[in-house]
Coordinates of C-alpha atoms in Angstrom, one line a residue:
M1 CA 39.2 -13.4 15.0
S2 CA 36.3 -11.5 13.4
I3 CA 34.4 -12.9 10.5
K4 CA 35.8 -10.2 8.3
N5 CA 39.4 -11.2 9.2
K6 CA 38.5 -14.9 8.8
L7 CA 37.2 -14.2 5.3
R8 CA 40.3 -12.2 4.5
A9 CA 42.6 -15.0 5.8
G10 CA 40.7 -17.8 3.9
I11 CA 40.5 -16.0 0.6
G12 CA 44.0 -14.7 1.0
F13 CA 45.4 -18.2 1.5
L14 CA 43.5 -19.5 -1.5
F15 CA 44.8 -16.6 -3.5
L16 CA 48.4 -17.3 -2.3
M17 CA 48.1 -21.0 -3.3
A18 CA 46.7 -20.1 -6.7
L19 CA 49.5 -17.6 -7.1
I20 CA 52.2 -20.2 -6.2
S21 CA 50.5 -22.8 -8.5
S22 CA 50.5 -20.4 -11.4
G23 CA 54.1 -19.3 -10.7
L24 CA 55.4 -22.9 -10.7
A25 CA 53.5 -23.6 -13.8
D26 CA 55.0 -20.6 -15.5
Y27 CA 58.5 -21.5 -14.2
Y28 CA 58.3 -25.0 -15.6
L29 CA 56.7 -24.0 -18.8
T30 CA 59.5 -21.4 -19.3
R31 CA 62.2 -24.0 -18.6
L32 CA 60.6 -26.4 -21.1
S33 CA 60.3 -23.7 -23.6
N34 CA 64.0 -22.8 -23.2
A35 CA 65.1 -26.4 -23.3
S36 CA 63.2 -27.0 -26.6
K37 CA 64.7 -23.8 -28.0
G38 CA 68.2 -25.0 -26.9
I39 CA 67.8 -28.3 -28.7
L40 CA 66.7 -26.5 -31.8
K41 CA 69.5 -24.0 -31.7
D42 CA 72.4 -26.2 -30.4
N43 CA 71.8 -29.7 -32.0
Y44 CA 69.0 -29.7 -34.6
R45 CA 70.8 -27.0 -36.7
T46 CA 74.1 -29.0 -36.6
L47 CA 72.2 -32.0 -38.0
I48 CA 70.9 -29.7 -40.8
Y49 CA 74.5 -28.5 -41.6
V50 CA 75.8 -32.1 -41.6
K51 CA 73.0 -33.3 -43.8
N52 CA 73.6 -30.4 -46.3
I53 CA 77.4 -31.4 -46.5
G54 CA 76.6 -35.1 -46.9
Q55 CA 74.2 -34.4 -49.8
V56 CA 77.0 -32.6 -51.7
L57 CA 79.5 -35.4 -51.0
D58 CA 77.1 -38.1 -52.0
E59 CA 75.7 -36.4 -55.0
P60 CA 75.4 -39.2 -57.6
G61 CA 76.8 -38.9 -61.2
N62 CA 79.5 -36.4 -60.2
K63 CA 83.0 -37.8 -59.8
T64 CA 84.3 -34.4 -58.8
I65 CA 82.6 -31.7 -56.7
T66 CA 81.4 -28.7 -58.5
K67 CA 82.1 -25.1 -57.6
A68 CA 78.6 -24.7 -56.3
G69 CA 78.9 -27.9 -54.2
L70 CA 82.2 -26.6 -52.7
Q71 CA 80.5 -23.4 -51.8
V72 CA 77.7 -25.3 -50.0
I73 CA 80.2 -27.3 -48.1
E74 CA 82.1 -24.2 -47.2
N75 CA 79.1 -22.4 -45.9
N76 CA 77.8 -25.3 -43.8
I77 CA 81.2 -26.0 -42.3
A78 CA 81.5 -22.3 -41.3
K79 CA 78.1 -22.4 -39.7
E80 CA 79.0 -25.6 -37.8
E81 CA 82.2 -24.0 -36.6
H82 CA 80.0 -21.2 -35.1
N83 CA 77.6 -23.7 -33.5
V84 CA 79.9 -26.0 -31.5
T85 CA 77.9 -26.9 -28.3
E86 CA 79.0 -30.4 -27.3
R87 CA 82.3 -31.7 -25.8
G88 CA 84.6 -33.1 -28.6
E89 CA 82.5 -31.4 -31.3
G90 CA 85.1 -28.7 -31.8
I91 CA 87.9 -31.2 -32.6
L92 CA 85.7 -33.0 -35.1
A93 CA 84.7 -29.7 -36.7
D94 CA 88.4 -28.7 -37.0
S95 CA 89.2 -32.1 -38.6
L96 CA 86.3 -31.6 -41.0
R97 CA 87.7 -28.2 -42.0
S98 CA 91.2 -29.6 -42.5
N99 CA 90.1 -32.5 -44.7
F100 CA 87.9 -30.1 -46.7
E101 CA 90.8 -27.8 -47.4
H102 CA 92.9 -30.8 -48.6
L103 CA 90.0 -31.9 -50.7
K104 CA 89.9 -28.7 -52.5
L105 CA 93.6 -29.1 -53.5
V106 CA 93.3 -32.6 -54.9
L107 CA 90.0 -32.6 -56.6
N108 CA 91.5 -33.9 -59.8
D109 CA 93.1 -36.9 -58.0
A110 CA 90.2 -39.4 -57.7
K111 CA 91.9 -41.7 -55.2
V112 CA 93.0 -38.9 -52.8
S113 CA 89.6 -37.2 -53.2
A114 CA 87.8 -40.4 -52.3
L115 CA 90.0 -40.8 -49.3
L116 CA 89.4 -37.3 -48.1
K117 CA 85.6 -37.6 -48.6
S118 CA 85.7 -40.7 -46.5
K119 CA 87.5 -38.8 -43.7
M120 CA 85.1 -36.0 -44.0
K121 CA 82.1 -38.4 -43.7
S122 CA 83.8 -39.9 -40.6
N123 CA 84.1 -36.4 -39.1
M124 CA 80.5 -35.7 -40.0
Y125 CA 79.3 -39.0 -38.4
G126 CA 81.1 -38.2 -35.2
I127 CA 79.5 -34.7 -35.1
L128 CA 76.1 -36.3 -35.9
Q129 CA 76.5 -38.9 -33.2
L130 CA 77.5 -36.3 -30.5
N131 CA 74.4 -34.1 -31.3
M132 CA 72.1 -37.1 -31.4
N133 CA 73.3 -38.2 -28.0
A134 CA 72.9 -34.7 -26.7
I135 CA 69.4 -34.4 -28.1
E136 CA 68.4 -37.7 -26.3
H137 CA 70.0 -36.6 -23.1
K138 CA 68.3 -33.2 -23.2
N139 CA 65.0 -34.8 -24.0
N140 CA 65.3 -37.1 -21.0
T141 CA 66.2 -34.2 -18.8
T142 CA 63.3 -32.1 -20.2
S143 CA 60.8 -35.0 -19.7
A144 CA 61.9 -35.4 -16.1
M145 CA 61.6 -31.7 -15.5
A146 CA 58.1 -31.7 -17.1
D147 CA 57.0 -34.7 -14.9
S148 CA 58.3 -32.9 -11.8
G149 CA 56.5 -29.7 -12.8
I150 CA 53.3 -31.5 -13.5
M151 CA 53.4 -33.4 -10.3
L152 CA 54.2 -30.3 -8.2
V153 CA 51.5 -28.1 -9.9
S154 CA 49.0 -31.0 -9.6
L155 CA 49.8 -31.4 -6.0
I156 CA 49.4 -27.6 -5.3
G157 CA 46.2 -27.5 -7.5
S158 CA 44.7 -30.5 -5.6
L159 CA 45.5 -28.8 -2.3
C160 CA 43.9 -25.6 -3.5
F161 CA 40.8 -27.6 -4.7
L162 CA 40.5 -29.4 -1.4
I163 CA 40.8 -26.1 0.5
A164 CA 38.3 -24.3 -1.8
F165 CA 35.9 -27.3 -1.6
S166 CA 36.1 -27.3 2.1
F167 CA 35.5 -23.6 2.2
V168 CA 32.5 -23.8 -0.2
V169 CA 30.9 -26.7 1.9
N170 CA 31.6 -25.4 5.4
F171 CA 31.6 -21.6 5.2
P172 CA 27.9 -21.2 4.1
S173 CA 26.9 -23.4 7.1
Y174 CA 29.2 -21.4 9.3
I175 CA 27.3 -18.2 8.3
A176 CA 23.8 -19.7 7.8
N177 CA 23.5 -21.8 10.9
P178 CA 24.0 -19.0 13.4
V179 CA 21.6 -16.7 11.3
R180 CA 19.0 -19.5 11.3
E181 CA 19.3 -20.0 15.0
L182 CA 19.1 -16.2 15.5
I183 CA 15.9 -16.0 13.4
Q184 CA 14.4 -18.9 15.5
G185 CA 15.4 -17.1 18.7
I186 CA 13.7 -13.8 17.5
K187 CA 10.5 -15.8 16.7
E188 CA 10.5 -17.2 20.1
I189 CA 10.9 -13.8 21.6
A190 CA 8.1 -12.5 19.4
N191 CA 5.9 -15.3 20.9
K192 CA 6.9 -14.0 24.4
N193 CA 9.2 -17.0 25.2
Y194 CA 11.7 -14.8 27.0
G195 CA 13.6 -17.9 28.3
K196 CA 15.1 -18.5 24.9
R197 CA 18.9 -18.2 24.8
L198 CA 21.6 -18.5 22.0
M199 CA 24.7 -20.6 22.6
F200 CA 27.4 -19.5 20.1
T201 CA 30.9 -20.6 21.1
S202 CA 32.7 -18.5 18.5
K203 CA 34.4 -15.3 19.6
D204 CA 33.5 -13.4 16.5
E205 CA 30.5 -11.1 15.6
F206 CA 28.1 -14.1 16.1
G207 CA 29.3 -14.4 19.6
D208 CA 28.7 -10.7 20.2
V209 CA 25.2 -11.1 18.6
A210 CA 24.4 -14.0 20.9
S211 CA 25.6 -12.1 23.9
A212 CA 23.4 -9.1 23.0
F213 CA 20.4 -11.3 22.3
N214 CA 20.7 -13.1 25.6
Q215 CA 20.9 -9.8 27.4
M216 CA 17.9 -8.5 25.6
A217 CA 15.9 -11.7 26.4
A218 CA 16.9 -11.5 30.1
K219 CA 15.8 -7.8 30.3
L220 CA 12.5 -8.6 28.5
N221 CA 11.9 -11.4 30.9
D222 CA 12.6 -9.1 33.9
Y223 CA 10.3 -6.5 32.4
E224 CA 7.5 -9.0 31.7
T225 CA 7.7 -10.4 35.2
S226 CA 7.8 -7.0 36.9
N227 CA 4.9 -5.6 34.9
L228 CA 2.7 -8.7 34.9
A229 CA 1.1 -7.9 38.2
S230 CA 0.5 -4.3 37.4
I231 CA -1.0 -5.3 34.0
L232 CA -3.3 -7.8 35.6
F233 CA -4.3 -5.1 38.1
E234 CA -5.1 -2.6 35.4
K235 CA -7.0 -5.2 33.4
K236 CA -9.1 -6.0 36.5
R237 CA -9.7 -2.4 37.1
I238 CA -10.8 -1.8 33.5
E239 CA -13.1 -4.8 33.6
T240 CA -14.6 -3.4 36.8
I241 CA -15.2 0.0 35.3
I242 CA -16.8 -1.5 32.2
N243 CA -19.1 -3.8 34.2
S244 CA -20.2 -0.9 36.4
M245 CA -21.4 1.1 33.4
H246 CA -25.1 1.3 32.6
D247 CA -24.4 1.1 28.9
A248 CA -24.0 -2.2 27.1
I249 CA -20.4 -2.6 25.8
I250 CA -19.0 -5.3 23.6
G251 CA -15.4 -5.4 22.4
L252 CA -14.3 -7.1 19.1
D253 CA -10.8 -7.6 17.6
D254 CA -9.9 -7.1 14.0
K255 CA -11.1 -10.6 13.1
L256 CA -14.5 -10.1 14.8
F257 CA -13.8 -12.3 17.8
I258 CA -15.5 -11.1 21.0
I259 CA -12.9 -9.9 23.5
F260 CA -15.2 -8.8 26.3
A261 CA -18.8 -8.0 27.0
N262 CA -20.0 -6.3 30.2
K263 CA -22.9 -7.4 32.4
V264 CA -25.5 -5.1 30.8
A265 CA -24.6 -6.5 27.3
C266 CA -24.9 -10.1 28.6
V267 CA -28.3 -9.4 30.1
L268 CA -29.6 -7.7 26.9
M269 CA -28.4 -10.6 24.8
G270 CA -29.5 -13.3 27.3
M271 CA -26.1 -15.0 27.3
S272 CA -23.4 -15.4 29.9
E273 CA -20.0 -13.8 29.6
D274 CA -18.1 -17.1 29.3
K275 CA -20.3 -18.1 26.3
L276 CA -19.5 -14.8 24.5
T277 CA -15.8 -14.2 25.3
G278 CA -13.5 -15.6 22.7
E279 CA -16.3 -16.6 20.3
Y280 CA -16.6 -15.6 16.6
A281 CA -19.2 -12.8 16.7
P282 CA -20.9 -13.7 13.3
N283 CA -21.4 -17.3 14.5
V284 CA -23.0 -16.0 17.8
A285 CA -25.1 -13.6 15.7
L286 CA -26.7 -16.4 13.8
E287 CA -28.7 -17.3 17.0
N288 CA -28.8 -13.9 18.6
D289 CA -31.0 -11.2 16.9
L290 CA -29.6 -8.3 19.0
L291 CA -26.0 -9.1 18.2
R292 CA -26.9 -9.6 14.6
N293 CA -28.5 -6.1 14.5
M294 CA -25.5 -4.6 16.2
L295 CA -23.1 -6.1 13.6
I296 CA -25.2 -5.6 10.5
S297 CA -27.7 -2.8 11.0
D298 CA -26.8 0.8 10.0
S299 CA -29.5 2.2 12.2
Q300 CA -28.3 4.2 15.1
K301 CA -31.5 3.7 17.1
M302 CA -32.7 0.3 18.3
K303 CA -35.8 -0.8 20.2
I304 CA -35.2 -3.8 22.5
Y305 CA -37.7 -5.7 24.7
A306 CA -36.0 -6.2 28.0
D307 CA -37.0 -6.3 31.7
N308 CA -40.7 -6.8 30.6
R309 CA -40.8 -3.5 28.8
E310 CA -39.7 -1.9 25.6
S311 CA -36.4 0.0 25.9
Y312 CA -34.7 2.3 23.4
F313 CA -30.9 2.3 22.7
T314 CA -28.6 4.2 20.5
K315 CA -25.7 2.3 18.9
E316 CA -22.2 3.9 18.8
T317 CA -19.2 2.1 17.2
L318 CA -15.7 3.2 18.1
Q319 CA -12.8 2.0 16.0
V320 CA -9.6 1.0 17.9
V321 CA -6.6 2.2 16.0
N322 CA -2.9 1.5 16.6
D323 CA -0.3 3.1 14.3
E324 CA -3.0 4.0 11.8
Q325 CA -4.2 0.4 11.6
V326 CA -7.6 -0.7 12.9
I327 CA -7.1 -3.5 15.4
G328 CA -10.7 -3.8 16.7
K329 CA -13.8 -2.0 17.6
V330 CA -16.1 -1.3 20.6
I331 CA -19.9 -1.3 20.2
I332 CA -21.7 0.8 22.9
L333 CA -25.5 0.7 23.4
K334 CA -26.7 3.7 25.3
N335 CA -30.0 3.4 27.1
I336 CA -32.2 6.4 26.0
T337 CA -35.6 4.9 27.2
D338 CA -36.2 7.8 29.6
F339 CA -35.4 10.4 26.9
E340 CA -37.8 8.6 24.5
Q341 CA -40.5 8.6 27.1
L342 CA -39.9 12.3 27.7
N343 CA -39.9 13.0 24.0
D344 CA -43.2 11.1 23.6
A345 CA -44.7 13.1 26.4
K346 CA -43.4 16.3 24.9
T347 CA -44.9 15.4 21.5
S348 CA -48.2 14.5 23.0
F349 CA -48.2 17.7 25.0
I350 CA -47.4 19.8 22.0
A351 CA -50.1 18.1 19.9
T352 CA -52.6 18.5 22.7
I353 CA -51.8 22.2 23.4
S354 CA -51.7 23.0 19.6
H355 CA -55.0 21.3 19.1
E356 CA -56.6 23.1 22.1
L357 CA -55.2 26.4 21.0
K358 CA -56.7 26.2 17.5
T359 CA -60.3 26.4 18.8
P360 CA -59.9 29.7 20.8
L361 CA -57.7 31.2 18.0
S362 CA -60.4 30.4 15.4
S363 CA -63.0 32.0 17.7
I364 CA -60.8 35.1 18.0
K365 CA -60.5 35.3 14.2
M366 CA -64.3 34.9 13.9
S367 CA -64.9 37.6 16.6
L368 CA -62.5 39.9 14.7
K369 CA -64.5 39.4 11.5
L370 CA -67.7 40.3 13.4
L371 CA -66.1 43.4 14.9
E372 CA -65.0 44.6 11.4
D373 CA -68.6 44.3 10.2
N374 CA -70.2 47.8 10.2
R375 CA -73.5 46.3 11.3
V376 CA -72.0 45.7 14.8
G377 CA -71.0 49.3 15.1
A378 CA -68.6 51.9 13.8
I379 CA -65.0 51.9 14.9
N380 CA -62.3 54.6 14.7
N381 CA -58.9 54.3 13.0
E382 CA -57.1 53.5 16.2
Q383 CA -59.5 50.6 16.9
K384 CA -59.1 49.4 13.3
Q385 CA -55.3 49.3 13.9
L386 CA -55.7 47.4 17.1
L387 CA -58.0 44.9 15.4
K388 CA -55.5 44.5 12.6
N389 CA -52.7 43.8 15.1
I390 CA -54.9 41.3 16.9
E391 CA -55.7 39.6 13.6
D392 CA -52.0 39.4 12.6
D393 CA -51.1 37.9 16.0
A394 CA -54.0 35.5 15.8
Q395 CA -52.9 34.5 12.3
R396 CA -49.3 34.0 13.4
L397 CA -50.4 31.9 16.4
L398 CA -52.6 29.8 14.0
Q399 CA -49.5 29.3 11.8
I400 CA -47.4 28.3 14.7
T401 CA -49.9 25.8 16.1
G402 CA -50.3 24.4 12.6
E403 CA -46.6 23.8 12.3
L404 CA -46.5 22.3 15.8
L405 CA -49.2 19.9 14.9
D406 CA -47.3 18.9 11.7
V407 CA -44.2 18.4 13.9
A408 CA -46.1 16.2 16.3
Q409 CA -47.5 14.2 13.4
V410 CA -44.0 13.7 12.0
E411 CA -42.5 12.8 15.4
T412 CA -45.1 10.2 16.1
G413 CA -44.5 8.7 12.7
K414 CA -48.1 9.1 11.7
I415 CA -47.8 11.2 8.5
N416 CA -51.0 10.7 6.6
L417 CA -50.2 10.8 2.9
N418 CA -52.9 11.0 0.2
F419 CA -51.0 9.8 -2.8
G420 CA -52.3 10.6 -6.2
S421 CA -51.1 11.3 -9.8
T422 CA -50.9 14.9 -10.6
H423 CA -49.2 17.2 -13.1
P424 CA -46.3 19.4 -11.7
T425 CA -48.2 22.5 -13.0
N426 CA -51.0 21.9 -10.4
I427 CA -48.5 22.1 -7.6
V428 CA -46.9 25.1 -9.1
N429 CA -50.1 27.0 -9.8
Y430 CA -51.5 26.4 -6.3
A431 CA -48.3 27.5 -4.6
V432 CA -47.8 30.6 -6.7
Q433 CA -51.4 31.7 -6.2
A434 CA -51.0 31.2 -2.4
I435 CA -48.0 33.6 -2.2
K436 CA -49.0 36.0 -4.9
S437 CA -50.1 38.7 -2.6
L438 CA -46.9 38.4 -0.5
A439 CA -44.8 38.8 -3.6
E440 CA -46.8 41.8 -4.9
Q441 CA -46.2 43.6 -1.6
K442 CA -42.4 43.4 -2.2
Q443 CA -42.8 43.8 -5.9
V444 CA -41.1 40.5 -6.5
T445 CA -41.5 38.8 -9.8
I446 CA -41.8 35.0 -10.0
N447 CA -40.4 33.6 -13.3
I448 CA -42.0 30.2 -13.8
N449 CA -40.5 27.6 -16.1
C450 CA -42.7 24.5 -15.9
P451 CA -43.2 22.8 -19.3
E452 CA -46.6 21.2 -20.0
T453 CA -44.8 18.2 -21.5
L454 CA -43.5 17.0 -18.1
P455 CA -44.9 13.7 -16.9
D456 CA -47.2 13.4 -13.9
V457 CA -45.8 12.8 -10.4
M458 CA -47.1 10.4 -7.7
A459 CA -47.4 12.7 -4.7
D460 CA -49.6 14.1 -1.9
L461 CA -50.8 17.3 -3.6
D462 CA -51.5 19.2 -0.4
K463 CA -48.2 18.4 1.3
S464 CA -46.2 18.9 -1.8
T465 CA -47.9 22.3 -2.4
W466 CA -47.3 23.2 1.2
V467 CA -43.5 22.5 0.7
L468 CA -43.4 24.7 -2.4
I469 CA -45.3 27.5 -0.7
N470 CA -42.8 27.4 2.2
L471 CA -39.9 27.6 -0.2
L472 CA -41.5 30.4 -2.2
S473 CA -42.5 32.4 0.9
N474 CA -38.9 32.1 2.2
A475 CA -37.5 33.2 -1.1
V476 CA -39.8 36.3 -1.2
K477 CA -39.0 37.1 2.4
Y478 CA -35.2 37.1 1.8
S479 CA -35.3 38.7 -1.7
P480 CA -34.7 42.5 -2.2
V481 CA -37.6 44.7 -3.2
K482 CA -38.3 44.7 -7.0
S483 CA -36.2 41.5 -7.5
A484 CA -37.0 38.2 -9.2
I485 CA -37.4 34.6 -8.2
N486 CA -36.9 31.7 -10.6
L487 CA -39.2 28.7 -10.2
V488 CA -37.9 25.9 -12.4
V489 CA -39.5 22.5 -12.8
K490 CA -37.6 19.9 -14.9
K491 CA -37.0 16.2 -15.3
Q492 CA -34.1 14.9 -13.3
G493 CA -32.8 11.5 -14.2
A494 CA -35.2 8.8 -15.4
N495 CA -37.6 8.7 -12.5
T496 CA -37.9 12.1 -10.8
I497 CA -39.1 15.6 -11.3
E498 CA -37.1 18.4 -9.7
F499 CA -38.8 21.6 -8.3
S500 CA -36.3 24.4 -7.6
V501 CA -36.7 28.0 -6.2
K502 CA -33.9 30.4 -6.8
D503 CA -33.7 33.8 -5.1
F504 CA -31.1 36.6 -5.4
G505 CA -30.9 37.6 -1.8
Q506 CA -27.9 37.7 0.5
G507 CA -27.5 33.9 0.5
I508 CA -26.5 31.5 3.3
D509 CA -23.1 31.1 4.8
A510 CA -21.6 27.7 3.9
R511 CA -21.0 26.8 7.5
Y512 CA -24.8 26.8 8.1
L513 CA -25.9 24.8 5.0
S514 CA -25.6 21.4 6.8
R515 CA -28.0 22.6 9.5
I516 CA -30.6 24.4 7.4
F517 CA -33.1 21.6 7.7
E518 CA -32.8 21.0 11.4
R519 CA -35.8 21.8 13.6
Y520 CA -35.8 25.2 15.3
F521 CA -32.6 26.2 13.5
K522 CA -32.4 29.8 12.3
V523 CA -29.5 31.3 10.4
P524 CA -27.7 33.6 12.9
G525 CA -27.8 37.3 11.8
A526 CA -30.2 36.7 8.9
D527 CA -32.6 39.5 8.2
H528 CA -35.8 37.4 8.5
D529 CA -39.1 37.5 10.3
K530 CA -38.3 37.3 14.0
T531 CA -41.5 35.5 14.7
G532 CA -40.5 32.4 12.7
T533 CA -40.3 29.1 14.5
G534 CA -37.5 27.5 12.4
L535 CA -39.8 24.5 11.8
G536 CA -40.9 25.1 8.2
L537 CA -37.8 23.6 6.4
A538 CA -37.7 20.7 8.8
I539 CA -41.3 19.8 8.2
A540 CA -40.8 20.2 4.4
K541 CA -37.9 17.8 4.6
D542 CA -40.0 15.2 6.4
F543 CA -42.9 15.6 4.0
I544 CA -40.7 15.2 0.9
E545 CA -38.8 12.2 2.3
A546 CA -42.0 10.5 3.4
Q547 CA -43.0 10.6 -0.3
G548 CA -39.7 9.0 -1.4
G549 CA -38.2 12.2 -2.7
T550 CA -35.1 14.3 -1.7
I551 CA -34.7 17.9 -0.7
G552 CA -31.6 20.2 -0.6
V553 CA -30.1 23.6 -0.9
E554 CA -27.3 25.4 -2.8
S555 CA -26.2 28.8 -1.7
E556 CA -23.3 31.2 -1.8
T557 CA -23.0 34.4 0.2
G558 CA -24.1 37.4 -1.9
D559 CA -25.5 35.2 -4.7
G560 CA -28.8 34.1 -3.3
S561 CA -30.0 30.6 -2.5
R562 CA -31.5 27.7 -4.5
F563 CA -33.8 25.3 -2.7
Y564 CA -34.9 22.2 -4.5
F565 CA -36.8 19.0 -4.0
S566 CA -37.7 16.0 -6.1
L567 CA -40.8 13.9 -6.5
I568 CA -41.2 10.5 -8.2
I569 CA -42.7 10.2 -11.7
N570 CA -45.9 8.2 -12.0
N571 CA -44.9 5.3 -14.3
T572 CA -48.2 3.5 -14.0

């Protein structure tokens, strides 16, 4: 039988017992009510009639019965004649009627009247005695019936209570115990105890659940057994691949316990794999500087002394995500020592070549100046044009070598800054004066807004001026003929002064804004000087950040560009 049918049967039986109990109670209560009504109707009213007649007959001070008294007796005898309910009561009622009729004829005869009254009282006593006996008999019968009803209803009620109590005590356990055992079984399965089985002897839904659970556990056990070897093989293969990599790799779970570390990572940290695996990474980091830097440092580039030499690594952190939840991470240290050495060699080469080129280029410019002197000799127009071209090329080469030297200086980390306190107008005036001729050639107007009330800034005057010149020259270069450039200097926040250069040229596409300060980057398709190196903005960024400031750009296609940088206010 299913649990649903068991519930229906149990509750239905209780309902039936309650219905029987209430039906019997109603039956006996109805019988008791009818019995009490019968006593009232059949016997008690007769007693009232007899009492009313007796009061008239025994009325003191009257030797004869009055008309009113006779009428009372007549009415009560008539009612008694219509309420004869006991055996022999009718004969007595007839005798009472006969004696009353005689009494009415001989009212003036005192002796005969007294005799008839005596007979009437005798008749009334007989009627009274019959009804009193009947009342006592009916009362005994009713009491016995009430006792039987009470006993039967109590018996059925007690039976219902016992069944309900047993149902309340046992049924929750009948439901809860299998559920509890099922929950325990599920927990065991979750802990990979696939040997767990449920033993339910019932043939209801719980029996079906136990059977399905046992089938599931058996299949999981078969699956676990059949796949264990392949899983171990895959694990071994992955470990072999990780250990064969030249990069240091460390795996952490979501609670920062070390899951694995390959041989390269163990060598770099100077610890064996068995001392790392399973350990809490922050605890290990307390005694291992490399692991502490890997966990805490935000720097993507690290210098490590290993194998008796300095090595360079880049750190990459990969989040391990499962169902949109981070369950761990993998830290990879890539060895870039060879690239760093090549980069250093490249920087040294650029610095050397640039430095070596400056001398002959300076000599060429000196020679050009001498050739332009009339004392050397007259030259024709074609020769003047050739000399002009040579001078332009020499100037361009000097500019390129100067930028390359600045880049080399930045890359080696040897930016020489000559900090000093200066007013923003000094930077603005030097820069505007430097590009004045370039602006006049394109008829570009520079609108300057630099209040004298601004505080001084702590900066390298030469390098800050160089940055502003670079921004102004770019603005002139990309501005239409006869346009304007807005140079605005204002206080930004509590501790910085912002310099901004706004042109009204074609602007920069939004997709290139994030790369505008990268070295050698040129905006594709821009109408600019093809001889540019793409180093100016990158050098400007390095110069400004070396002074503790920031640099940025805002631009929309067709609405020009706004380049800005900030310098720190001198609060001393």
